[in-house]
Amino acid sequence: MDQKIFTQYKKALKNRTIDITCRGILIKDVSILNKYYEKESIKRACEEGCPNYGKKWSCPPFSKPYYELMDGYNEAALISFSVNMNSYVEIKNKYTAMKAANVTLKNLIEKVARKVEMETNGYALLSGSCRYCRPCACKTNQKCKHPDKMRYSIEATYLNVQALCEELLGFELLWYEKKILPKYTSTVSLIFLNENFVKEAMMEIIKDVIETY
Ligand code: SF4
């Protein structure tokens, strides 16, 4: 049976204390992911709306469908971190506030995902495009410089992240629009696994990463 995770933390950073909500689910039957595979519409949205389209090896049209990356794995863990934007209200420029919150969340979730990868011999889909090199070697028509470290985002593998969050984690992703801060912002990761990874092990990793960040 799928195991769900819900836990909250108060984390003191250099300039502020933030409220983090962690949600997760350990998916035993990965065939459920097929319901969220929407290659054509996601590829079109990237092509029409993203300046990175065709400029990063981790992004469409060069990214791979999730099922190719999942080959050889039979379980998955979907995890999300959300932070309440109340903790950032004193930053006048709202875009800067969003960026600050997202950088923290992306760093945290990547640390958790890489740790789970190591412990389970898994493979993680992260949040956002690969940021290992700047600029990505794709821009100059060179091969990926760190194919072992490069990871795709969930969206880049053509999975509908909003629907995954709503239906499997029970919350909605909110966006920054018209210079208005959403109530919270979130990052999401999907990790493919083989081990019989349990909820307690995931919660231990999350706690450890947040406490030592
Ligand atoms: S590792 Fe570097 S070259 Fe490869 S996808 Fe990431 S940014 Fe691009």
Short mmCIF file of C-alpha atoms and ligand atoms in Angstrom, two decimals:
data_model
loop_
_atom_site.label_atom_id
_atom_site.label_comp_id
_atom_site.label_asym_id
_atom_site.label_seq_id
_atom_site.Cartn_x
_atom_site.Cartn_y
_atom_site.Cartn_z
CA MET A 1 0.00 0.00 0.00
CA ASP A 2 1.20 3.58 -0.75
CA GLN A 3 2.58 5.34 2.33
CA LYS A 4 1.92 9.07 2.79
CA ILE A 5 4.12 11.63 4.52
CA PHE A 6 3.09 14.94 6.04
CA THR A 7 5.41 16.85 8.33
CA GLN A 8 6.14 20.50 9.20
CA TYR A 9 9.28 22.30 10.32
CA LYS A 10 10.31 25.72 11.51
CA LYS A 11 13.76 26.44 10.11
CA ALA A 12 15.95 29.32 11.18
CA LEU A 13 17.95 30.71 8.25
CA LYS A 14 20.43 33.61 8.31
CA ASN A 15 17.82 36.35 7.76
CA ARG A 16 14.53 34.74 8.69
CA THR A 17 12.74 31.76 10.12
CA ILE A 18 10.64 29.84 7.61
CA ASP A 19 7.73 27.41 7.94
CA ILE A 20 8.27 24.37 5.73
CA THR A 21 5.58 21.80 4.95
CA CYS A 22 6.80 18.47 3.58
CA ARG A 23 4.45 16.13 1.79
CA GLY A 24 5.25 12.81 0.22
CA ILE A 25 3.99 9.49 -1.01
CA LEU A 26 5.81 6.22 -1.59
CA ILE A 27 4.26 4.77 -4.74
CA LYS A 28 4.28 0.99 -4.91
CA ASP A 29 2.43 0.69 -8.22
CA VAL A 30 4.29 3.00 -10.61
CA SER A 31 1.87 2.28 -13.48
CA ILE A 32 -0.26 5.07 -11.93
CA LEU A 33 2.25 7.60 -13.32
CA ASN A 34 1.07 6.90 -16.84
CA LYS A 35 -2.12 8.82 -16.07
CA TYR A 36 -0.03 12.00 -15.73
CA TYR A 37 2.00 11.60 -18.93
CA GLU A 38 1.12 14.47 -21.27
CA LYS A 39 3.95 14.73 -23.75
CA GLU A 40 2.36 16.80 -26.50
CA SER A 41 0.78 19.52 -24.35
CA ILE A 42 3.82 19.90 -22.06
CA LYS A 43 6.26 20.02 -24.99
CA ARG A 44 4.09 22.64 -26.69
CA ALA A 45 3.88 24.75 -23.52
CA CYS A 46 7.70 24.62 -23.15
CA GLU A 47 8.21 25.51 -26.81
CA GLU A 48 5.82 28.45 -26.67
CA GLY A 49 6.59 29.81 -23.22
CA CYS A 50 10.12 28.92 -22.07
CA PRO A 51 13.31 30.71 -23.07
CA ASN A 52 15.27 27.51 -22.25
CA TYR A 53 13.51 25.46 -24.92
CA GLY A 54 16.18 23.76 -27.04
CA LYS A 55 18.98 25.39 -25.00
CA LYS A 56 19.46 22.90 -22.18
CA TRP A 57 20.15 19.18 -22.37
CA SER A 58 17.85 18.72 -19.39
CA CYS A 59 14.85 20.34 -21.09
CA PRO A 60 12.52 19.54 -24.00
CA PRO A 61 12.99 18.65 -26.78
CA PHE A 62 16.17 16.84 -25.59
CA SER A 63 14.76 15.42 -22.34
CA LYS A 64 13.42 11.86 -22.10
CA PRO A 65 9.95 10.59 -21.23
CA TYR A 66 9.74 9.53 -17.59
CA TYR A 67 9.19 5.85 -18.45
CA GLU A 68 12.58 5.59 -20.18
CA LEU A 69 14.29 6.90 -17.03
CA MET A 70 12.20 4.61 -14.84
CA ASP A 71 13.28 1.51 -16.75
CA GLY A 72 14.62 -0.98 -14.18
CA TYR A 73 12.89 0.65 -11.19
CA ASN A 74 9.67 -0.62 -9.70
CA GLU A 75 8.77 1.96 -7.02
CA ALA A 76 8.84 5.74 -6.69
CA ALA A 77 8.74 8.49 -4.06
CA LEU A 78 7.04 11.80 -4.78
CA ILE A 79 7.99 14.55 -2.34
CA SER A 80 7.23 18.25 -2.09
CA PHE A 81 8.44 21.09 0.11
CA SER A 82 6.32 24.22 0.49
CA VAL A 83 7.18 27.42 2.31
CA ASN A 84 4.73 30.03 3.56
CA MET A 85 5.51 33.36 1.85
CA ASN A 86 4.66 35.25 5.06
CA SER A 87 8.27 34.67 6.02
CA TYR A 88 9.40 36.82 3.07
CA VAL A 89 6.98 39.79 3.27
CA GLU A 90 9.65 42.31 4.29
CA ILE A 91 11.40 41.90 0.90
CA LYS A 92 10.01 44.79 -1.14
CA ASN A 93 10.61 43.30 -4.57
CA LYS A 94 8.14 40.40 -4.70
CA TYR A 95 10.01 38.63 -7.50
CA THR A 96 13.17 38.67 -5.36
CA ALA A 97 11.16 37.24 -2.46
CA MET A 98 9.90 34.39 -4.67
CA LYS A 99 13.41 33.72 -5.92
CA ALA A 100 14.82 33.61 -2.38
CA ALA A 101 12.15 31.15 -1.24
CA ASN A 102 12.54 28.95 -4.32
CA VAL A 103 16.33 28.80 -4.07
CA THR A 104 16.07 27.54 -0.49
CA LEU A 105 13.43 24.96 -1.36
CA LYS A 106 15.26 23.75 -4.47
CA ASN A 107 18.49 23.30 -2.51
CA LEU A 108 16.70 21.41 0.24
CA ILE A 109 14.77 19.08 -2.03
CA GLU A 110 17.84 18.36 -4.15
CA LYS A 111 19.81 17.38 -1.04
CA VAL A 112 17.00 15.07 0.06
CA ALA A 113 16.59 13.55 -3.41
CA ARG A 114 20.34 12.94 -3.89
CA LYS A 115 20.52 11.29 -0.46
CA VAL A 116 17.58 9.03 -1.26
CA GLU A 117 19.24 8.22 -4.60
CA MET A 118 22.42 7.19 -2.79
CA GLU A 119 20.67 5.08 -0.19
CA THR A 120 18.41 3.28 -2.65
CA ASN A 121 20.51 3.29 -5.80
CA GLY A 122 17.66 5.34 -7.22
CA TYR A 123 17.27 8.05 -9.83
CA ALA A 124 15.76 11.46 -9.07
CA LEU A 125 13.81 13.94 -11.13
CA LEU A 126 14.42 17.34 -9.57
CA SER A 127 12.81 20.75 -9.60
CA GLY A 128 13.65 23.08 -12.52
CA SER A 129 16.21 22.63 -15.26
CA CYS A 130 19.77 21.38 -14.61
CA ARG A 131 21.95 24.16 -13.16
CA TYR A 132 25.22 22.30 -12.98
CA CYS A 133 27.06 24.41 -15.58
CA ARG A 134 26.36 28.00 -16.58
CA PRO A 135 25.60 28.16 -19.37
CA CYS A 136 24.55 24.62 -20.25
CA ALA A 137 26.94 23.14 -22.85
CA CYS A 138 23.90 22.66 -25.08
CA LYS A 139 23.96 26.39 -25.86
CA THR A 140 27.31 25.99 -27.62
CA ASN A 141 26.41 22.68 -29.25
CA GLN A 142 28.70 20.69 -26.96
CA LYS A 143 27.92 17.41 -25.23
CA CYS A 144 26.57 17.44 -21.67
CA LYS A 145 29.56 17.96 -19.37
CA HIS A 146 28.28 15.93 -16.42
CA PRO A 147 25.83 13.32 -17.71
CA ASP A 148 26.21 11.33 -14.46
CA LYS A 149 25.14 14.33 -12.35
CA MET A 150 22.61 15.93 -14.69
CA ARG A 151 18.99 15.38 -13.68
CA TYR A 152 15.76 16.26 -15.44
CA SER A 153 12.87 18.06 -13.85
CA ILE A 154 9.59 16.17 -13.53
CA GLU A 155 7.93 18.42 -16.14
CA ALA A 156 10.78 17.83 -18.59
CA THR A 157 9.91 14.12 -18.56
CA TYR A 158 6.38 15.10 -19.62
CA LEU A 159 4.57 14.41 -16.36
CA ASN A 160 1.88 16.87 -15.27
CA VAL A 161 3.27 18.05 -11.90
CA GLN A 162 0.20 20.07 -10.93
CA ALA A 163 -2.05 17.02 -11.33
CA LEU A 164 0.46 14.79 -9.48
CA CYS A 165 0.49 17.22 -6.55
CA GLU A 166 -3.27 17.65 -6.45
CA GLU A 167 -4.17 13.98 -6.78
CA LEU A 168 -1.32 12.22 -4.98
CA LEU A 169 -0.17 14.81 -2.43
CA GLY A 170 -3.44 16.67 -1.87
CA PHE A 171 -2.32 20.23 -2.51
CA GLU A 172 -2.17 22.74 -5.35
CA LEU A 173 0.95 24.39 -6.76
CA LEU A 174 0.55 28.19 -6.62
CA TRP A 175 2.34 30.65 -8.90
CA TYR A 176 3.67 34.19 -8.73
CA GLU A 177 1.50 36.26 -11.05
CA LYS A 178 1.05 39.98 -11.71
CA LYS A 179 3.59 40.85 -9.00
CA ILE A 180 1.42 39.21 -6.34
CA LEU A 181 2.97 36.71 -3.95
CA PRO A 182 1.11 33.42 -3.62
CA LYS A 183 0.28 32.19 -0.13
CA TYR A 184 3.07 29.62 -0.45
CA THR A 185 5.57 28.35 -3.01
CA SER A 186 6.64 24.74 -3.55
CA THR A 187 9.22 22.45 -5.14
CA VAL A 188 8.66 18.82 -6.08
CA SER A 189 10.85 15.79 -6.75
CA LEU A 190 10.08 12.27 -7.99
CA ILE A 191 12.61 9.56 -7.19
CA PHE A 192 12.60 6.13 -8.83
CA LEU A 193 13.57 3.30 -6.46
CA ASN A 194 14.01 -0.42 -6.21
CA GLU A 195 14.58 -0.87 -2.52
CA ASN A 196 11.70 -1.42 -0.17
CA PHE A 197 12.06 2.17 1.04
CA VAL A 198 9.82 3.03 3.97
CA LYS A 199 8.21 6.25 5.09
CA GLU A 200 10.28 6.40 8.29
CA ALA A 201 13.54 6.34 6.28
CA MET A 202 12.30 9.18 4.09
CA MET A 203 11.25 11.24 7.11
CA GLU A 204 14.63 10.69 8.72
CA ILE A 205 16.42 11.98 5.61
CA ILE A 206 14.12 15.03 5.36
CA LYS A 207 14.65 15.86 9.03
CA ASP A 208 18.41 15.46 8.75
CA VAL A 209 18.69 17.65 5.63
CA ILE A 210 16.52 20.43 7.08
CA GLU A 211 18.27 20.42 10.45
CA THR A 212 21.76 20.55 8.96
CA TYR A 213 20.98 23.05 6.14
S1 SF4 B 1 25.39 19.03 -16.53
FE1 SF4 B 1 25.88 20.99 -17.51
S2 SF4 B 1 25.92 20.51 -19.69
FE2 SF4 B 1 24.82 18.83 -18.68
S3 SF4 B 1 22.65 19.42 -18.75
FE3 SF4 B 1 23.46 20.14 -16.80
S4 SF4 B 1 24.03 22.26 -17.22
FE4 SF4 B 1 23.85 21.24 -19.20
#
